[in-house]
Amino acid sequence: MAEQTFHSGFTAIVGSPNVGKSTLINRLVGEKISIVSSKPQTTRSRLMGVMNGDQWQIVLVDTPGVNRPRTRLGEFMEASVTEAMKGIDALMVVVDASHITDRDRQLVQDFSARKDYKVLVYNKLDLVTPQKLLEVMAEFRDLPFDSFIPLSASTGEGVDALIQDLSSHMPIGPRYFPEDMVTDQPEQVLCAELIREKALLHLREEVPHGIGVEILRFEKHKNTTEIDATMYCEKESHKRIIIGKGGQTLRQIGQEAREDMEQLFGYHIYLQLWVKVRPGWRNSADDLKTLGYVIK
Ligand SMILES: Nc1nc2c(ncn2[C@@H]2O[C@H](COP(=O)(O)OP(=O)(O)OP(=O)(O)O)[C@@H](O)[C@H]2O)c(=O)[nH]1
Ligand SMILES: [Mg+2]
């Protein structure tokens, strides 16, 4: 039998906030490695997810939704996108097919000028009629993308076509990561992110966007892992909201985050969560560093 060659490469996922980039990477990897919420600007850092086939490996790079930065954290998020674009072999530009904005039009135009192998992904297929999809797809039809793929990251419809398309366009290359490694995110970072996801779920307006999570202790024992974490927020009034009446909101955030952690890692977790006020942390270089928002 002829020896088959192995193909591999890095593929960045970019697009406006909230279009479903992280939902898509989770779907492709088959594990929840990137947090998801209905609020824009959920993802803050670039992170990798690994997808394996018999003869190929694709390293997917999730990025924060691109927006005009107003804080140092925003600048870091923007820099994370630039960083993610370095050394890639392919690019997925994601739009929400049910809601294309002028910002999307600009991004799609800008990214279409890149030399990499490029896929324009029309996500949220489940929210549009076939007629509407045709209209939306007609708009960008003449742009120089290598393929145009409608899919639903939520239901999985159309995702196989994307996998087929990407995997057949990866260059010859090595298996960059071991087959059992799904992400480059350390467990502690995944835990901090899950806490932030539950905060995004249970809190409103600017409160969740001002939250940063620090893991203070992460101790693995035989039957359980003990985690102490602090949620930083920017105002005293936010702290009261996060804690909630009789500590109810905080308890809920902690409980749901713990359940997700146990599901992801398969071990028992004991989680203790605190809330602290740290005014202006999103504009403090030192605080950003403490919370892991640094380009590596
Ligand atoms: N109906 C539907 N909803 C989707 C689909 N994909 C994502 N969503 C929802 O869209 C919202 C945003 O999803 P995310 O994956 O967090 O979007 P994102 O592009 O990573 O957002 P940022 O990290 O903020 O840039 C969430 O409420 C998802 O559940 C889809 O295919 N169909
Ligand atoms: Mg995201």
Tab-separated table of C-alpha atoms and ligand atoms in Angstrom:
chain	number	residue	atom	x	y	z
A	1	MET	CA	0.000	0.000	0.000
A	2	ALA	CA	1.313	3.452	-0.879
A	3	GLU	CA	2.273	5.561	2.103
A	4	GLN	CA	-0.112	8.476	2.587
A	5	THR	CA	1.135	11.934	3.343
A	6	PHE	CA	0.019	13.800	6.442
A	7	HIS	CA	-1.536	17.248	6.071
A	8	SER	CA	-1.830	19.876	8.764
A	9	GLY	CA	-2.151	23.577	9.379
A	10	PHE	CA	-3.343	26.484	11.455
A	11	THR	CA	-6.734	28.047	10.743
A	12	ALA	CA	-7.850	31.290	12.384
A	13	ILE	CA	-11.533	32.009	13.026
A	14	VAL	CA	-12.359	35.703	12.805
A	15	GLY	CA	-15.443	37.889	12.605
A	16	SER	CA	-17.644	40.394	14.421
A	17	PRO	CA	-18.640	39.821	18.045
A	18	ASN	CA	-21.450	37.323	18.635
A	19	VAL	CA	-21.507	35.682	15.194
A	20	GLY	CA	-20.777	32.249	16.711
A	21	LYS	CA	-17.006	31.785	16.321
A	22	SER	CA	-16.579	30.073	19.683
A	23	THR	CA	-19.677	27.915	19.206
A	24	LEU	CA	-18.118	26.798	15.918
A	25	ILE	CA	-14.705	25.939	17.384
A	26	ASN	CA	-16.407	23.912	20.135
A	27	ARG	CA	-18.466	22.070	17.530
A	28	LEU	CA	-15.380	21.315	15.406
A	29	VAL	CA	-13.254	20.179	18.340
A	30	GLY	CA	-16.121	18.276	19.957
A	31	GLU	CA	-15.487	19.735	23.434
A	32	LYS	CA	-16.340	23.004	25.109
A	33	ILE	CA	-12.971	24.706	25.049
A	34	SER	CA	-14.138	28.259	24.387
A	35	ILE	CA	-16.880	29.994	26.336
A	36	VAL	CA	-20.043	31.153	24.607
A	37	SER	CA	-22.676	33.740	25.491
A	38	SER	CA	-25.427	35.745	23.889
A	39	LYS	CA	-23.518	38.920	24.789
A	40	PRO	CA	-20.920	40.400	22.436
A	41	GLN	CA	-17.212	40.373	23.334
A	42	THR	CA	-17.329	37.080	25.180
A	43	THR	CA	-13.960	35.791	23.990
A	44	ARG	CA	-11.068	37.934	25.194
A	45	SER	CA	-7.952	36.027	24.149
A	46	ARG	CA	-6.819	33.971	21.230
A	47	LEU	CA	-7.049	30.254	22.008
A	48	MET	CA	-6.440	27.053	20.126
A	49	GLY	CA	-8.498	23.949	19.545
A	50	VAL	CA	-7.269	20.820	17.792
A	51	MET	CA	-9.211	18.748	15.272
A	52	ASN	CA	-7.842	15.372	14.122
A	53	GLY	CA	-8.484	13.158	11.113
A	54	ASP	CA	-6.666	9.952	10.108
A	55	GLN	CA	-4.351	11.785	7.761
A	56	TRP	CA	-4.668	15.374	8.898
A	57	GLN	CA	-4.705	17.741	11.852
A	58	ILE	CA	-6.182	21.237	11.909
A	59	VAL	CA	-5.247	23.635	14.672
A	60	LEU	CA	-8.119	26.102	14.982
A	61	VAL	CA	-7.490	29.506	16.501
A	62	ASP	CA	-10.479	31.260	18.098
A	63	THR	CA	-10.243	35.052	18.367
A	64	PRO	CA	-12.181	37.841	20.102
A	65	GLY	CA	-14.874	39.571	18.053
A	66	VAL	CA	-13.292	42.615	16.448
A	67	ASN	CA	-14.583	45.952	17.697
A	68	ARG	CA	-13.292	49.433	18.367
A	69	PRO	CA	-11.282	49.176	21.591
A	70	ARG	CA	-12.182	51.546	24.425
A	71	THR	CA	-9.995	50.088	27.148
A	72	ARG	CA	-6.575	48.506	27.424
A	73	LEU	CA	-8.341	45.178	27.616
A	74	GLY	CA	-9.973	46.052	24.263
A	75	GLU	CA	-6.565	46.874	22.812
A	76	PHE	CA	-5.271	43.529	24.053
A	77	MET	CA	-8.230	41.799	22.386
A	78	GLU	CA	-7.501	43.538	19.109
A	79	ALA	CA	-3.826	42.618	19.354
A	80	SER	CA	-4.857	38.996	19.970
A	81	VAL	CA	-6.529	38.935	16.571
A	82	THR	CA	-3.429	40.318	14.847
A	83	GLU	CA	-1.317	37.767	16.705
A	84	ALA	CA	-3.640	34.924	15.707
A	85	MET	CA	-3.236	35.805	12.040
A	86	LYS	CA	0.509	35.187	12.106
A	87	GLY	CA	1.675	31.999	10.439
A	88	ILE	CA	-1.752	30.667	9.555
A	89	ASP	CA	-2.475	28.403	6.595
A	90	ALA	CA	-6.172	29.149	6.307
A	91	LEU	CA	-8.732	31.638	7.498
A	92	MET	CA	-12.410	31.321	8.327
A	93	VAL	CA	-14.334	34.567	8.278
A	94	VAL	CA	-17.640	34.039	10.084
A	95	VAL	CA	-20.806	36.074	9.627
A	96	ASP	CA	-24.253	35.605	11.142
A	97	ALA	CA	-26.424	34.841	8.092
A	98	SER	CA	-29.497	36.091	9.919
A	99	HIS	CA	-28.018	39.503	10.584
A	100	ILE	CA	-25.274	41.037	8.420
A	101	THR	CA	-24.075	44.437	9.587
A	102	ASP	CA	-21.960	47.121	7.918
A	103	ARG	CA	-19.180	46.090	10.253
A	104	ASP	CA	-19.372	42.552	8.807
A	105	ARG	CA	-19.282	43.937	5.269
A	106	GLN	CA	-16.124	45.857	6.106
A	107	LEU	CA	-14.459	42.864	7.769
A	108	VAL	CA	-15.368	40.502	4.953
A	109	GLN	CA	-13.916	42.974	2.439
A	110	ASP	CA	-10.742	43.471	4.455
A	111	PHE	CA	-10.077	39.786	5.056
A	112	SER	CA	-10.868	38.859	1.450
A	113	ALA	CA	-7.632	40.604	0.448
A	114	ARG	CA	-5.502	38.091	2.376
A	115	LYS	CA	-3.419	35.516	0.577
A	116	ASP	CA	-4.269	32.526	2.805
A	117	TYR	CA	-6.809	29.855	1.890
A	118	LYS	CA	-10.076	31.613	2.811
A	119	VAL	CA	-13.513	30.335	3.715
A	120	LEU	CA	-16.497	32.582	4.243
A	121	VAL	CA	-18.768	30.879	6.776
A	122	TYR	CA	-22.450	31.839	6.912
A	123	ASN	CA	-23.355	30.721	10.426
A	124	LYS	CA	-26.777	30.430	12.087
A	125	LEU	CA	-28.254	28.672	9.076
A	126	ASP	CA	-31.009	27.446	11.397
A	127	LEU	CA	-32.292	31.026	11.723
A	128	VAL	CA	-32.779	31.806	8.027
A	129	THR	CA	-35.092	30.644	5.256
A	130	PRO	CA	-33.470	29.191	2.112
A	131	GLN	CA	-34.620	32.314	0.250
A	132	LYS	CA	-32.964	34.667	2.723
A	133	LEU	CA	-29.756	32.590	2.630
A	134	LEU	CA	-29.571	32.930	-1.148
A	135	GLU	CA	-29.952	36.688	-0.865
A	136	VAL	CA	-27.260	36.932	1.783
A	137	MET	CA	-24.875	34.693	-0.145
A	138	ALA	CA	-25.380	36.691	-3.344
A	139	GLU	CA	-23.941	39.788	-1.701
A	140	PHE	CA	-20.394	38.440	-1.257
A	141	ARG	CA	-20.429	36.005	-4.175
A	142	ASP	CA	-17.826	37.875	-6.207
A	143	LEU	CA	-15.297	38.317	-3.430
A	144	PRO	CA	-12.107	36.253	-3.738
A	145	PHE	CA	-12.891	33.590	-1.111
A	146	ASP	CA	-11.920	30.011	-1.917
A	147	SER	CA	-15.184	28.661	-0.607
A	148	PHE	CA	-18.506	29.814	0.810
A	149	ILE	CA	-20.087	27.527	3.375
A	150	PRO	CA	-23.462	27.946	5.094
A	151	LEU	CA	-23.791	26.032	8.354
A	152	SER	CA	-25.211	26.046	11.837
A	153	ALA	CA	-22.650	25.773	14.603
A	154	SER	CA	-25.544	25.149	17.009
A	155	THR	CA	-27.198	22.238	15.207
A	156	GLY	CA	-24.144	20.969	13.321
A	157	GLU	CA	-25.838	21.210	9.917
A	158	GLY	CA	-23.290	21.915	7.187
A	159	VAL	CA	-20.303	21.453	9.501
A	160	ASP	CA	-19.125	18.282	7.720
A	161	ALA	CA	-18.803	20.250	4.483
A	162	LEU	CA	-16.551	22.727	6.276
A	163	ILE	CA	-14.373	19.965	7.745
A	164	GLN	CA	-14.117	18.317	4.333
A	165	ASP	CA	-13.199	21.597	2.674
A	166	LEU	CA	-10.578	22.665	5.214
A	167	SER	CA	-8.950	19.262	5.647
A	168	SER	CA	-8.497	18.887	1.902
A	169	HIS	CA	-6.706	22.220	1.721
A	170	MET	CA	-4.140	21.855	4.484
A	171	PRO	CA	-0.523	21.738	3.322
A	172	ILE	CA	1.713	18.751	3.971
A	173	GLY	CA	2.848	19.016	7.555
A	174	PRO	CA	3.358	17.275	10.911
A	175	ARG	CA	0.948	16.427	13.683
A	176	TYR	CA	1.604	19.558	15.734
A	177	PHE	CA	-0.199	18.364	18.855
A	178	PRO	CA	-0.770	14.890	20.331
A	179	GLU	CA	-4.075	13.375	19.274
A	180	ASP	CA	-5.582	13.513	22.772
A	181	MET	CA	-4.881	17.225	23.225
A	182	VAL	CA	-7.965	19.319	22.440
A	183	THR	CA	-6.739	22.783	23.404
A	184	ASP	CA	-3.677	24.813	24.356
A	185	GLN	CA	-5.599	26.295	27.298
A	186	PRO	CA	-4.339	25.083	30.699
A	187	GLU	CA	-7.017	23.676	33.020
A	188	GLN	CA	-6.799	26.730	35.273
A	189	VAL	CA	-7.544	29.083	32.413
A	190	LEU	CA	-10.475	26.942	31.279
A	191	CYS	CA	-11.839	27.081	34.853
A	192	ALA	CA	-11.502	30.857	35.048
A	193	GLU	CA	-13.253	31.157	31.695
A	194	LEU	CA	-16.157	28.940	32.760
A	195	ILE	CA	-16.703	31.188	35.781
A	196	ARG	CA	-16.744	34.196	33.463
A	197	GLU	CA	-19.204	32.449	31.161
A	198	LYS	CA	-21.659	31.907	34.015
A	199	ALA	CA	-21.230	35.551	35.023
A	200	LEU	CA	-22.108	36.566	31.446
A	201	LEU	CA	-25.168	34.340	31.663
A	202	HIS	CA	-26.496	35.661	34.958
A	203	LEU	CA	-25.514	39.325	34.880
A	204	ARG	CA	-26.637	42.173	32.683
A	205	GLU	CA	-25.403	45.260	30.905
A	206	GLU	CA	-21.903	46.386	31.771
A	207	VAL	CA	-21.513	44.233	34.898
A	208	PRO	CA	-20.241	41.001	33.255
A	209	HIS	CA	-17.964	42.892	30.859
A	210	GLY	CA	-16.104	44.339	33.843
A	211	ILE	CA	-15.388	40.939	35.375
A	212	GLY	CA	-11.982	39.293	35.434
A	213	VAL	CA	-11.308	35.968	37.137
A	214	GLU	CA	-8.136	34.985	38.946
A	215	ILE	CA	-7.509	31.421	40.099
A	216	LEU	CA	-5.703	31.696	43.432
A	217	ARG	CA	-5.379	28.033	44.288
A	218	PHE	CA	-5.707	24.925	42.142
A	219	GLU	CA	-4.914	21.800	44.091
A	220	LYS	CA	-5.420	18.314	42.762
A	221	HIS	CA	-6.001	15.554	45.298
A	222	LYS	CA	-6.814	11.899	44.758
A	223	ASN	CA	-10.586	12.284	44.559
A	224	THR	CA	-11.145	15.986	44.221
A	225	THR	CA	-9.625	19.217	42.960
A	226	GLU	CA	-9.852	22.297	45.157
A	227	ILE	CA	-10.142	25.650	43.448
A	228	ASP	CA	-10.167	29.114	45.018
A	229	ALA	CA	-11.044	31.889	42.608
A	230	THR	CA	-11.653	35.621	42.815
A	231	MET	CA	-13.970	37.518	40.525
A	232	TYR	CA	-12.829	41.103	40.126
A	233	CYS	CA	-15.316	43.783	39.233
A	234	GLU	CA	-14.983	47.525	38.795
A	235	LYS	CA	-17.505	48.994	41.258
A	236	GLU	CA	-18.928	48.381	44.722
A	237	SER	CA	-22.443	48.441	43.208
A	238	HIS	CA	-21.391	45.699	40.774
A	239	LYS	CA	-20.083	43.597	43.630
A	240	ARG	CA	-23.491	43.739	45.313
A	241	ILE	CA	-25.188	42.662	42.069
A	242	ILE	CA	-22.754	39.793	41.530
A	243	ILE	CA	-23.297	38.490	45.055
A	244	GLY	CA	-27.071	38.961	44.816
A	245	LYS	CA	-29.750	38.695	47.482
A	246	GLY	CA	-28.450	36.438	50.257
A	247	GLY	CA	-25.523	35.443	48.027
A	248	GLN	CA	-27.871	33.763	45.579
A	249	THR	CA	-26.366	34.975	42.296
A	250	LEU	CA	-22.808	34.167	43.289
A	251	ARG	CA	-23.882	30.729	44.477
A	252	GLN	CA	-25.571	30.052	41.168
A	253	ILE	CA	-22.541	31.192	39.144
A	254	GLY	CA	-20.271	28.989	41.254
A	255	GLN	CA	-22.523	25.958	41.063
A	256	GLU	CA	-22.976	26.085	37.296
A	257	ALA	CA	-19.272	26.737	36.685
A	258	ARG	CA	-18.385	23.775	38.898
A	259	GLU	CA	-20.798	21.493	37.047
A	260	ASP	CA	-19.246	22.448	33.697
A	261	MET	CA	-15.724	21.947	35.044
A	262	GLU	CA	-16.626	18.479	36.321
A	263	GLN	CA	-18.164	17.625	32.958
A	264	LEU	CA	-15.104	18.853	31.074
A	265	PHE	CA	-12.391	17.302	33.248
A	266	GLY	CA	-14.244	14.316	34.626
A	267	TYR	CA	-13.135	14.850	38.219
A	268	HIS	CA	-14.857	16.130	41.338
A	269	ILE	CA	-14.361	19.834	42.096
A	270	TYR	CA	-14.627	21.887	45.236
A	271	LEU	CA	-14.907	25.542	44.189
A	272	GLN	CA	-14.751	28.595	46.435
A	273	LEU	CA	-15.551	31.914	44.816
A	274	TRP	CA	-14.922	35.439	46.098
A	275	VAL	CA	-15.813	38.858	44.693
A	276	LYS	CA	-13.487	41.852	44.962
A	277	VAL	CA	-13.625	45.391	43.654
A	278	ARG	CA	-10.642	46.522	41.613
A	279	PRO	CA	-11.538	49.862	40.026
A	280	GLY	CA	-10.294	50.393	36.489
A	281	TRP	CA	-8.586	46.991	36.140
A	282	ARG	CA	-9.407	46.926	32.430
A	283	ASN	CA	-7.099	49.897	31.981
A	284	SER	CA	-4.303	48.754	34.257
A	285	ALA	CA	-1.347	47.012	32.627
A	286	ASP	CA	-0.478	45.261	35.912
A	287	ASP	CA	-3.997	43.994	36.519
A	288	LEU	CA	-4.300	42.771	32.934
A	289	LYS	CA	-1.096	40.820	33.398
A	290	THR	CA	-2.296	39.279	36.672
A	291	LEU	CA	-5.464	38.145	34.963
A	292	GLY	CA	-3.568	36.556	32.065
A	293	TYR	CA	-4.319	39.140	29.387
A	294	VAL	CA	-0.847	39.271	27.900
A	295	ILE	CA	0.330	38.366	24.432
A	296	LYS	CA	2.515	35.287	24.763
B	1	LIG	N1	-29.366	29.976	16.431
B	1	LIG	C1	-28.039	29.899	16.451
B	1	LIG	N2	-27.347	30.539	17.410
B	1	LIG	C2	-25.996	30.433	17.387
B	1	LIG	C3	-25.300	29.692	16.395
B	1	LIG	N3	-23.968	29.797	16.653
B	1	LIG	C4	-23.866	30.563	17.759
B	1	LIG	N4	-25.069	30.941	18.205
B	1	LIG	C5	-25.361	31.804	19.377
B	1	LIG	O1	-24.798	33.077	19.164
B	1	LIG	C6	-24.342	33.655	20.398
B	1	LIG	C7	-22.889	34.047	20.283
B	1	LIG	O2	-22.108	32.877	20.148
B	1	LIG	P1	-20.543	32.886	20.435
B	1	LIG	O3	-20.007	31.551	19.960
B	1	LIG	O4	-20.247	33.292	21.840
B	1	LIG	O5	-20.090	34.028	19.437
B	1	LIG	P2	-18.614	34.637	19.197
B	1	LIG	O6	-18.537	34.988	17.752
B	1	LIG	O7	-17.589	33.710	19.711
B	1	LIG	O8	-18.690	35.961	20.065
B	1	LIG	P3	-17.469	36.858	20.711
B	1	LIG	O9	-16.582	35.918	21.461
B	1	LIG	O10	-18.185	37.803	21.599
B	1	LIG	O11	-16.796	37.511	19.563
B	1	LIG	C8	-24.616	32.598	21.476
B	1	LIG	O12	-25.848	32.902	22.090
B	1	LIG	C9	-24.715	31.305	20.668
B	1	LIG	O13	-25.506	30.315	21.297
B	1	LIG	C10	-26.071	29.024	15.386
B	1	LIG	O14	-25.565	28.343	14.481
B	1	LIG	N5	-27.428	29.178	15.462
B	2	MG	MG	-16.151	33.968	21.142
